[in-house]
Amino acid sequence: MTRNWAGTYDYTAPRIVPVWSEADVLRELAGTEGRVHALGTRHSFTDLPDTTGALLDLAGLEGGFALGDGTVRVAAGTRYGVLAAWLDERGLALHNLGSLPHISVAGATATGTHGSGDRNGVLTTAVRGIRFADADGEVREVRRGDADFDALAVGLGAYGVVLSLDIETQPSYRVRQDVYRGVSWDAALAALDEVTGAGYSVSVFTRWEEASIGWVWVKSRIDADDQPVPAALLDGVLDVDAEPLGELADVTELRGVPGPWMLRLPHFRLDGTPSFGDEIQSEYFVARAHAPGALRAMRELGDAIRPLLFVSELRTAAADELWLSPASGQDVVAIHFTWRNDPTGVAAVLPRIEEALRPFGARPHWGKRHGFDRAAIERVHPKLADARAVYERLDPRGRFSNGHLERVGLREER
């Protein structure tokens, strides 16, 4: 039996096929019939990557680095932390990283995974080109500006198997991480932009308690080691001894110690355990203009949420034009829940959360646990039907469709 990395979803596919090269992918697609889906680093918490046919395990499809004109070409299964280390050795960087450097470039970009930062787009916004295998095992390529690119960039495996990506790079930079505690909810909700704009990338870790919002984790790009750091953030103070995820040992360096971008932007180290491990995750995105109201609604559910929760995290992402991005057409605040492994309890509280967030047009993270069906997705993703039409055109036989994609309206039911 094969599970996701947290051990909280069991894949039902009758065949799991390890692939080590592009030739392996093309051989499987050209030499077989039936449904196929790609499996990355198994960070999804639902049946999104599952199939009734063959799961192509892309973990071995890694490396293949090649620098281009301001880009790097990288194989689909490569983990972000591995790519980041390769780039940093050459004086290069990416605009952002997710919380976990363990996730694959293809899986993360295909699901709109995002990192944080008021002016930072989701990870997919750095993609310039996608090479993929179609249903007949032929290699195709789409580049930014092409007619289908905005539909395929956050494509959820619905149209093919991504082989490699061309990703924008920039000169390497340094980052420090500082933590503030004691910011009250009243102060934060009255000046939320001051909180999320306090650094290059900002995360708020909260348990929805009354006293304060929790910890504000500020990641700042720095020009010099002695760059001054504010002693206060609104009514909160700098905490030089902070352990915002205290029960975890594998977080990246805090306390304002400067370091390479690749060792500060993620929350967790590549050589350690990602997050809590035995967990379920959910996440919802609301327009930044609606964020104070949405956060107030979550606070009202705090007593129902806390017994099931490890921690919640609040982050931001800049608007983009990718059809199925969580930030498509609007700057967003992401409201993330890392749940204890209690499927029954989580299943009971999610409808309450989703109902409370419905007035704010919340969009779910594609790879995390949620209860949205096709009608609910259509309400919040105006380009859903257009994206579905592209996927149906590229894969008319439905080889890359599955029950999850059909349930949320990304593929036609068969």
GROMACS .gro file of C-alpha atoms in nm, residues 19-29 56 58 60-62 64 73-76 131-133 137 139 161-165:
model
   31
   19VAL     CA    1   1.004   0.637  -1.385
   20TRP     CA    2   1.368   0.739  -1.408
   21SER     CA    3   1.375   0.917  -1.742
   22GLU     CA    4   1.155   1.088  -1.996
   23ALA     CA    5   1.182   0.774  -2.207
   24ASP     CA    6   1.017   0.574  -1.927
   25VAL     CA    7   0.720   0.814  -1.927
   26LEU     CA    8   0.681   0.809  -2.304
   27ARG     CA    9   0.710   0.431  -2.316
   28GLU     CA   10   0.433   0.387  -2.059
   29LEU     CA   11   0.199   0.629  -2.236
   56LEU     CA   12   0.368   0.730  -1.268
   58LEU     CA   13   0.817   1.084  -1.089
   60GLY     CA   14   1.331   0.952  -1.004
   61LEU     CA   15   1.279   1.208  -1.280
   62GLU     CA   16   1.510   1.469  -1.134
   64GLY     CA   17   1.869   1.765  -1.583
   73ARG     CA   18   1.539   2.396  -1.704
   74VAL     CA   19   1.473   2.129  -1.444
   75ALA     CA   20   1.322   1.779  -1.452
   76ALA     CA   21   0.970   1.751  -1.312
  131ARG     CA   22   0.743   2.035  -2.154
  132PHE     CA   23   0.488   1.758  -2.116
  133ALA     CA   24   0.392   1.419  -2.256
  137GLY     CA   25   0.324   0.965  -2.552
  139VAL     CA   26   0.636   1.544  -2.621
  161VAL     CA   27   0.257   1.436  -1.759
  162VAL     CA   28   0.495   1.727  -1.705
  163LEU     CA   29   0.852   1.630  -1.797
  164SER     CA   30   1.042   1.950  -1.725
  165LEU     CA   31   0.992   2.317  -1.651
   0.00000   0.00000   0.00000
